[in-house]
C-alpha cells in the first residue's frame, strides 16, 4: 500500500469517527495525541493531517486546530492530551486584533500567545467566552481576559519564539487540509445534484457548462491536496514559508470550489436545508485565521520581490513520501 492509499484509508476511518462524534471524543478515538508524539514519522504526519481533512469534510466541532497549535509550546510539560487549546488571533477590519477559540470549548486551559512577551496559559474558567454566530457548525468564541491575571502560567519569550514558528507551520498546514475537506464536501453536494437533477430530459451533469464548473472545482481541489501533502511530507525540510503558500492556496481555491459548487446547485444551494452554506462558511472561517489568502499572497509577493528567493522544493525532495 502506498502512502497515499494509507492516508485515504485513515481519512475514511476519521470521517466515520466524526460522524459518530463530531467533538473531542473523535480525536481520542483516532489516537491523535499518540500521533503527535510520533510526528517525526511521515506516516504519522499524513494520518494526523488526514484527521483535519476529515474534520472539514464532516464539519467536525472539536478544538482540534487549537490543540495542534498549542502542542509545540507545552510538549512534555505534563498537560493531558486535548486539555489545552491555543486561542487564535485574527484581525477584524473594525476592531483590530481579536482572539478566538475555534471549536468545542470543553478544554481546561487556553494558551494565548503574546509575541514579544512570551505566551500565557490561563484556565478557561478565568476567560469570558463570547459566542460568535456563524454557519459551518463550528462553535466560535471571542475571548476577553485579564492580562494581569496572577494565576496565569507564563512561557518565556525565548522559549515561545521557537514554539511560535512551529505552531504557525502546523496550524497553517492543518487549516489547509481542513479547508480542503470542507470544500470537498461542497463539491460532493454539487456532484450529487448534477447526477440527479434533470432538465430537458437529461441530468444537468451532462451539459458542458456544468461539466466545466465541476472540472474546474476538481482541479482546484487537486492542487490544494498536492501542495498540502508536500508540506506535510517535508515538514521541517519544507522551503521557507511553504506553509503560507499551502494556506494561501487552500483559502483561494477553497472559496472558488464552493462558489462553483453553488453555481451547479442553483437556487437549492441557497436554502437552509442544503448543507452547502455550512461547508462554505467553514472555508471562510478558516481562511480568516492565520492569514487570509489575500494577506498571505500579498506578503509572499513582497517577500519574493525583496529577497529574490525562490521557495521551490529542491528536486531531490520533490514528492518525497507522497507517493512512495
XYZ file of C-alpha atoms in Angstrom:
324
model
C 0.000 0.000 0.000
C 1.398 3.410 -0.985
C 1.467 6.287 1.483
C -1.361 7.992 -0.425
C -3.507 4.854 -0.156
C -2.747 4.571 3.561
C -3.697 8.235 4.012
C -7.002 7.708 2.182
C -7.761 4.653 4.336
C -7.142 6.643 7.523
C -9.209 9.510 6.096
C -12.148 7.136 5.711
C -11.785 5.983 9.331
C -11.533 9.575 10.543
C -14.670 10.586 8.663
C -16.565 7.724 10.271
C -15.274 8.765 13.712
C -16.505 12.352 13.225
C -19.880 11.107 12.028
C -20.223 9.235 15.323
C -18.877 12.057 17.484
C -18.158 15.473 15.916
C -16.393 16.690 19.072
C -13.224 15.928 21.031
C -14.209 12.295 21.549
C -13.373 11.518 17.918
C -9.812 12.771 18.420
C -9.385 10.418 21.377
C -10.830 7.507 19.420
C -8.482 8.144 16.496
C -5.400 8.321 18.719
C -4.465 11.796 17.521
C -2.483 12.573 20.668
C -0.324 9.475 20.143
C 0.269 10.545 16.533
C 1.595 13.900 17.738
C 4.162 12.075 19.861
C 5.371 10.316 16.680
C 5.305 13.351 14.425
C 8.835 12.773 13.147
C 7.425 9.819 11.206
C 5.961 10.934 7.871
C 3.143 8.364 8.017
C 2.111 9.705 11.422
C 2.096 13.223 9.968
C -0.010 12.111 6.998
C -2.508 10.442 9.334
C -2.674 13.495 11.602
C -3.400 15.884 8.759
C -5.937 13.423 7.321
C -7.860 13.961 10.569
C -8.112 17.676 9.744
C -9.291 16.938 6.217
C -11.972 14.660 7.703
C -12.823 17.355 10.269
C -13.674 19.726 7.437
C -15.426 17.113 5.308
C -17.722 16.029 8.165
C -17.995 19.527 9.681
C -16.389 18.414 12.928
C -16.871 20.582 16.005
C -13.743 19.862 18.042
C -10.978 22.278 19.040
C -8.501 20.200 17.022
C -6.774 23.163 15.370
C -6.170 24.970 18.662
C -4.898 21.787 20.324
C -2.484 21.171 17.452
C -1.147 24.731 17.616
C -0.686 24.602 21.393
C 1.338 21.393 21.277
C 4.785 22.905 20.402
C 4.558 25.231 23.422
C 3.837 22.564 26.029
C 5.154 19.255 24.650
C 6.477 17.249 27.577
C 5.089 19.688 30.166
C 2.541 17.296 31.648
C -0.688 18.711 30.226
C -3.236 15.998 29.495
C -3.754 15.488 25.746
C -6.623 17.593 24.483
C -6.870 19.645 27.667
C -5.132 22.719 26.242
C -6.006 24.682 23.102
C -4.448 27.768 21.616
C -6.621 30.855 21.215
C -6.005 32.050 17.665
C -5.658 35.751 16.844
C -7.396 37.191 13.808
C -7.643 40.733 12.506
C -11.040 42.374 12.397
C -11.346 45.297 9.929
C -13.393 47.201 12.512
C -11.909 46.187 15.862
C -8.325 45.263 15.119
C -6.932 42.057 16.589
C -9.362 39.732 18.336
C -8.586 36.339 19.861
C -10.879 33.408 19.124
C -11.305 29.822 20.205
C -12.402 27.574 17.351
C -14.438 24.509 18.263
C -15.751 22.848 21.394
C -14.788 24.916 24.497
C -14.547 21.787 26.663
C -10.775 22.154 27.084
C -9.442 23.003 30.541
C -6.818 25.598 29.625
C -6.174 28.132 26.890
C -2.814 29.218 25.517
C -2.601 32.862 24.496
C 0.489 33.864 22.554
C 1.789 37.400 23.091
C 4.741 37.935 20.694
C 7.463 39.841 22.490
C 6.067 38.886 25.907
C 6.043 35.096 25.693
C 2.859 33.063 25.970
C 0.299 32.632 28.739
C -1.634 29.593 29.878
C -4.931 30.513 31.540
C -7.719 28.377 32.944
C -10.735 28.526 30.654
C -12.779 29.385 33.769
C -10.872 32.687 34.017
C -11.769 33.728 30.470
C -15.009 35.273 29.228
C -16.236 33.435 26.127
C -18.482 35.385 23.793
C -20.208 33.163 21.192
C -19.991 34.244 17.554
C -22.938 33.116 15.484
C -21.853 31.805 12.075
C -22.820 28.873 9.892
C -20.400 25.992 9.448
C -21.337 24.024 12.590
C -18.091 25.174 14.187
C -18.501 26.881 17.532
C -16.539 30.123 17.605
C -15.946 32.211 20.718
C -14.190 35.525 21.093
C -12.123 35.783 24.273
C -11.958 38.507 26.874
C -9.352 38.016 29.597
C -7.427 39.927 32.227
C -3.773 40.311 31.146
C -2.864 40.935 34.798
C -4.325 37.621 35.970
C -1.849 36.444 38.631
C -2.852 32.811 38.143
C -1.672 32.572 34.556
C 1.358 30.460 33.676
C 3.930 32.389 31.655
C 6.099 30.764 28.973
C 9.210 32.948 28.480
C 9.612 34.694 25.119
C 12.882 32.877 24.345
C 11.117 29.528 24.514
C 7.874 30.800 22.997
C 9.661 32.261 19.974
C 10.755 28.855 18.682
C 7.418 27.260 19.522
C 5.636 30.105 17.703
C 7.305 29.253 14.393
C 6.494 25.574 14.715
C 2.938 26.280 15.849
C 2.327 28.569 12.886
C 3.569 25.958 10.424
C 1.421 23.194 11.905
C -1.617 25.462 12.164
C -1.478 26.672 8.573
C -0.959 23.211 7.112
C -3.722 21.752 9.303
C -6.059 24.614 8.300
C -5.231 23.978 4.624
C -6.280 20.337 4.998
C -9.478 21.285 6.839
C -10.361 23.885 4.193
C -9.800 21.200 1.568
C -12.134 18.797 3.377
C -14.899 21.395 3.671
C -14.541 22.401 0.015
C -14.701 18.736 -0.993
C -17.946 18.483 0.957
C -19.454 21.340 -1.071
C -18.196 19.789 -4.304
C -19.686 16.391 -3.445
C -23.084 18.058 -2.964
C -22.777 19.630 -6.407
C -21.737 16.325 -7.989
C -24.716 14.509 -6.476
C -27.045 17.280 -7.623
C -25.616 17.230 -11.155
C -26.271 13.495 -11.399
C -29.861 13.585 -10.093
C -31.290 16.942 -11.204
C -32.774 16.747 -14.698
C -33.523 19.464 -17.214
C -34.714 18.955 -20.788
C -34.931 15.248 -20.129
C -31.283 14.766 -19.094
C -29.181 15.136 -15.925
C -27.670 18.612 -15.759
C -24.281 16.962 -15.316
C -24.430 16.033 -18.989
C -24.360 19.717 -20.001
C -20.952 21.059 -20.972
C -21.244 24.259 -18.915
C -21.934 22.262 -15.752
C -19.139 19.816 -16.531
C -16.708 22.718 -16.881
C -17.678 24.109 -13.469
C -17.196 20.711 -11.829
C -13.893 20.091 -13.638
C -12.518 23.468 -12.560
C -13.561 22.791 -8.983
C -11.949 19.349 -9.019
C -8.743 20.802 -10.451
C -8.625 23.422 -7.690
C -9.166 20.649 -5.121
C -6.354 18.515 -6.559
C -3.948 21.467 -6.430
C -4.638 22.092 -2.739
C -4.268 18.398 -1.923
C -0.926 18.116 -3.710
C 0.638 21.214 -2.121
C -0.705 20.372 1.339
C 0.599 16.813 1.081
C 4.019 18.145 0.110
C 4.042 20.449 3.132
C 3.074 17.570 5.435
C 5.621 15.167 3.915
C 8.515 17.645 4.014
C 7.651 19.158 7.405
C 10.888 20.612 8.813
C 12.596 20.222 5.416
C 9.997 22.388 3.680
C 11.262 25.577 1.987
C 10.880 28.835 3.863
C 7.252 29.999 4.155
C 5.913 26.910 2.387
C 3.149 26.679 5.000
C 1.982 30.140 3.959
C 1.885 29.032 0.332
C -0.234 25.990 1.251
C -2.638 28.061 3.368
C -2.954 30.835 0.769
C -3.687 28.334 -1.989
C -6.212 26.476 0.167
C -8.058 29.679 1.078
C -8.269 30.914 -2.505
C -9.117 27.577 -4.109
C -11.474 26.590 -1.293
C -13.593 29.676 -1.935
C -13.571 29.058 -5.677
C -14.652 25.439 -5.228
C -17.574 26.496 -3.036
C -18.590 29.243 -5.455
C -18.582 26.870 -8.433
C -20.447 24.238 -6.441
C -23.103 26.861 -5.675
C -23.426 27.665 -9.374
C -24.118 23.984 -10.073
C -26.603 23.712 -7.213
C -28.510 26.790 -8.317
C -31.346 28.050 -6.134
C -31.430 24.963 -3.884
C -27.907 25.850 -2.757
C -29.190 28.983 -1.023
C -31.738 27.163 1.123
C -31.288 26.368 4.806
C -31.902 22.635 4.330
C -28.957 22.413 1.926
C -25.598 21.973 3.663
C -23.624 23.988 1.116
C -23.679 27.122 3.296
C -22.143 25.172 6.185
C -19.219 23.975 4.074
C -18.750 27.413 2.509
C -18.839 29.135 5.903
C -16.284 26.679 7.291
C -13.939 27.565 4.425
C -14.410 31.297 5.018
C -13.942 30.987 8.790
C -10.683 29.070 8.417
C -9.437 31.417 5.713
C -9.880 34.306 8.164
C -7.328 32.978 10.679
C -3.550 32.549 10.426
C -3.528 34.913 7.458
C -6.214 35.185 4.804
C -5.363 34.025 1.303
C -5.166 37.672 0.172
C -2.907 38.716 3.070
C -0.593 35.749 2.647
C -0.336 36.114 -1.135
C 0.462 39.814 -0.764
C 3.070 39.106 1.927
C 4.673 36.325 -0.104
C 4.821 38.546 -3.182
C 6.531 41.323 -1.234
C 8.984 38.839 0.296
C 9.861 37.342 -3.089
C 10.369 40.757 -4.634
C 12.612 41.962 -1.808
C 14.642 38.788 -1.288
C 14.707 37.320 -4.778
C 14.266 33.948 -3.102
C 12.584 31.075 -4.910
C 10.707 28.909 -2.366
C 10.563 25.944 -4.732
C 11.131 22.458 -3.327
C 14.606 21.066 -4.141
C 14.360 18.407 -6.835
C 15.788 15.711 -4.558
C 12.957 16.343 -2.043
C 10.115 16.678 -4.550
C 7.324 14.172 -3.861
C 9.339 12.652 -1.021
C 6.996 10.459 0.955
C 3.874 11.474 -1.008
C 3.575 8.554 -3.425
C 6.142 6.112 -2.037
